[in-house]
Amino acid sequence: MRILFYCIRKVFDMGSKISSFGKTADGKEVSLITLVNKNGMGIEVTNYGATLVAVTVADRDGRIDDVVLGYDDVTDYTLHGGYLGATVGRNCNRIHGAKVAIDGKEYILDDNENGNNLHSGFQGYNSLLWDFEVIEEELAVKFTHHSADGEQGFPGNFDITVTYTLTEENEVKIHYCGTSDKDTIANLTNHSYFNLGGHGSGDILEHTMWIDSDAITVTDARSIPTGEIRDIKGSPMDFNTPKKIGKDISADYDQLIQGAGYDHNYVLKNQGCGLRKIAEAADEKSGRVMEVLTDSVGVQLYTGNFIDKDSRGKGGAVYQPRHGFCLETQYYPDANHHENFPSSILKAGERYDTTTVYKFRVK
């Protein structure tokens, strides 16, 4: 079992470190990269899935804890589902019927969830071994992948970089950038499950949440958008006024019943205005606050409703449903099938370029 980051930070105060994260089933070495800023905040990332493994931040009393769910080594990441901390692509979320039409041509994708395509199928970016380089002067790690024409069923040779930067303002900045030689879908996200009380501290129902959105994309019983964009002001889905995640999660409301809780794309305000604050979560007990900034048009709030019961995470922590929440910035799910949704098509030769920031503080 690896030594958890917050246990080694006393002997590794600032900068970067590369260590072993185990081997894949076919014997390939996997790396774990640790970054620490001058404030003592740190992150761990691995080249398996360009995955965010740990985020260690202090509470209001200065106690350090890891606030993302994850596993101790690469073997557990390969054995368990849930996409914990992973980079998801070439397309995150769901595509109805596991097929897309681009420039009049239909492309067949993996059917890996009830007749639909989820997170790009059986060989998503979350299960790839990425190339990487550490950018010491920026306290960053840049992951790269050449996604060949036809990989996952999508057209175009898509060259993608995902860069994690740990700033001195206690931000985890994730920058996605890529180009394709054919029109394709480009819609990546990070699938971290956050628990601001600490990854092993239990459920997140007492966390307070705010999301800058007045609407959601309505889904059917299989979590596929119907095309309806619904005004949610005053409904159990509304987080315009901060409230506890658990306040309305069991309300008698069609979308919450279908999703067994929150698992919905929120239509963000101020689209086209660049990087701006779109959400905030807070844990009153620890005092930790996480702000989310993005230039994306949507964000998926997922409250871990289907985390495998009694799964074992880092340090033997027991994870259960609703022990973490995700805020996955994105284009709207199934955008290719709905003309009223912003398009997730990346034109050949154009640049896919988007940034999401998770910023931490205490109150």
GROMACS .gro file of C-alpha atoms in nm, residues 194-198 201-209 239 242-251 256 260-262 281-285 301-305 307 320-325:
model
   46
  194PHE     CA    1  -1.520   1.537  -0.368
  195ASN     CA    2  -1.588   1.513   0.004
  196LEU     CA    3  -1.470   1.826   0.182
  197GLY     CA    4  -1.483   1.654   0.518
  198GLY     CA    5  -1.220   1.408   0.395
  201SER     CA    6  -1.564   1.087   0.636
  202GLY     CA    7  -1.903   0.953   0.524
  203ASP     CA    8  -2.181   1.110   0.320
  204ILE     CA    9  -2.189   1.459   0.170
  205LEU     CA   10  -2.556   1.534   0.244
  206GLU     CA   11  -2.468   1.811   0.494
  207HIS     CA   12  -2.246   1.990   0.242
  208THR     CA   13  -2.389   2.320   0.122
  209MET     CA   14  -2.405   2.365  -0.257
  239PHE     CA   15  -2.925   2.557  -0.605
  242PRO     CA   16  -2.717   2.777  -0.133
  243LYS     CA   17  -2.867   2.477   0.044
  244LYS     CA   18  -2.759   2.144   0.183
  245ILE     CA   19  -2.726   1.869  -0.076
  246GLY     CA   20  -2.946   1.643   0.132
  247LYS     CA   21  -3.229   1.894   0.179
  248ASP     CA   22  -3.428   1.793  -0.131
  249ILE     CA   23  -3.239   1.490  -0.262
  250SER     CA   24  -3.526   1.253  -0.172
  251ALA     CA   25  -3.806   1.486  -0.285
  256LEU     CA   26  -3.468   1.299  -0.861
  260ALA     CA   27  -3.191   0.818  -0.740
  261GLY     CA   28  -3.066   1.166  -0.648
  262TYR     CA   29  -2.883   1.437  -0.840
  281ALA     CA   30  -1.953   2.367  -0.214
  282ALA     CA   31  -1.885   2.402   0.158
  283ASP     CA   32  -1.851   2.173   0.458
  284GLU     CA   33  -1.946   2.354   0.777
  285LYS     CA   34  -1.779   2.102   1.007
  301LEU     CA   35  -2.393   1.748  -1.054
  302TYR     CA   36  -2.367   1.383  -0.950
  303THR     CA   37  -2.410   1.284  -0.587
  304GLY     CA   38  -2.251   0.940  -0.610
  305ASN     CA   39  -2.586   0.764  -0.604
  307ILE     CA   40  -2.107   0.416  -0.581
  320GLN     CA   41  -2.084   0.406  -0.010
  321PRO     CA   42  -2.350   0.585  -0.216
  322ARG     CA   43  -2.351   0.963  -0.161
  323HIS     CA   44  -2.006   0.968  -0.004
  324GLY     CA   45  -1.884   1.207  -0.273
  325PHE     CA   46  -2.017   1.460  -0.523
   0.00000   0.00000   0.00000
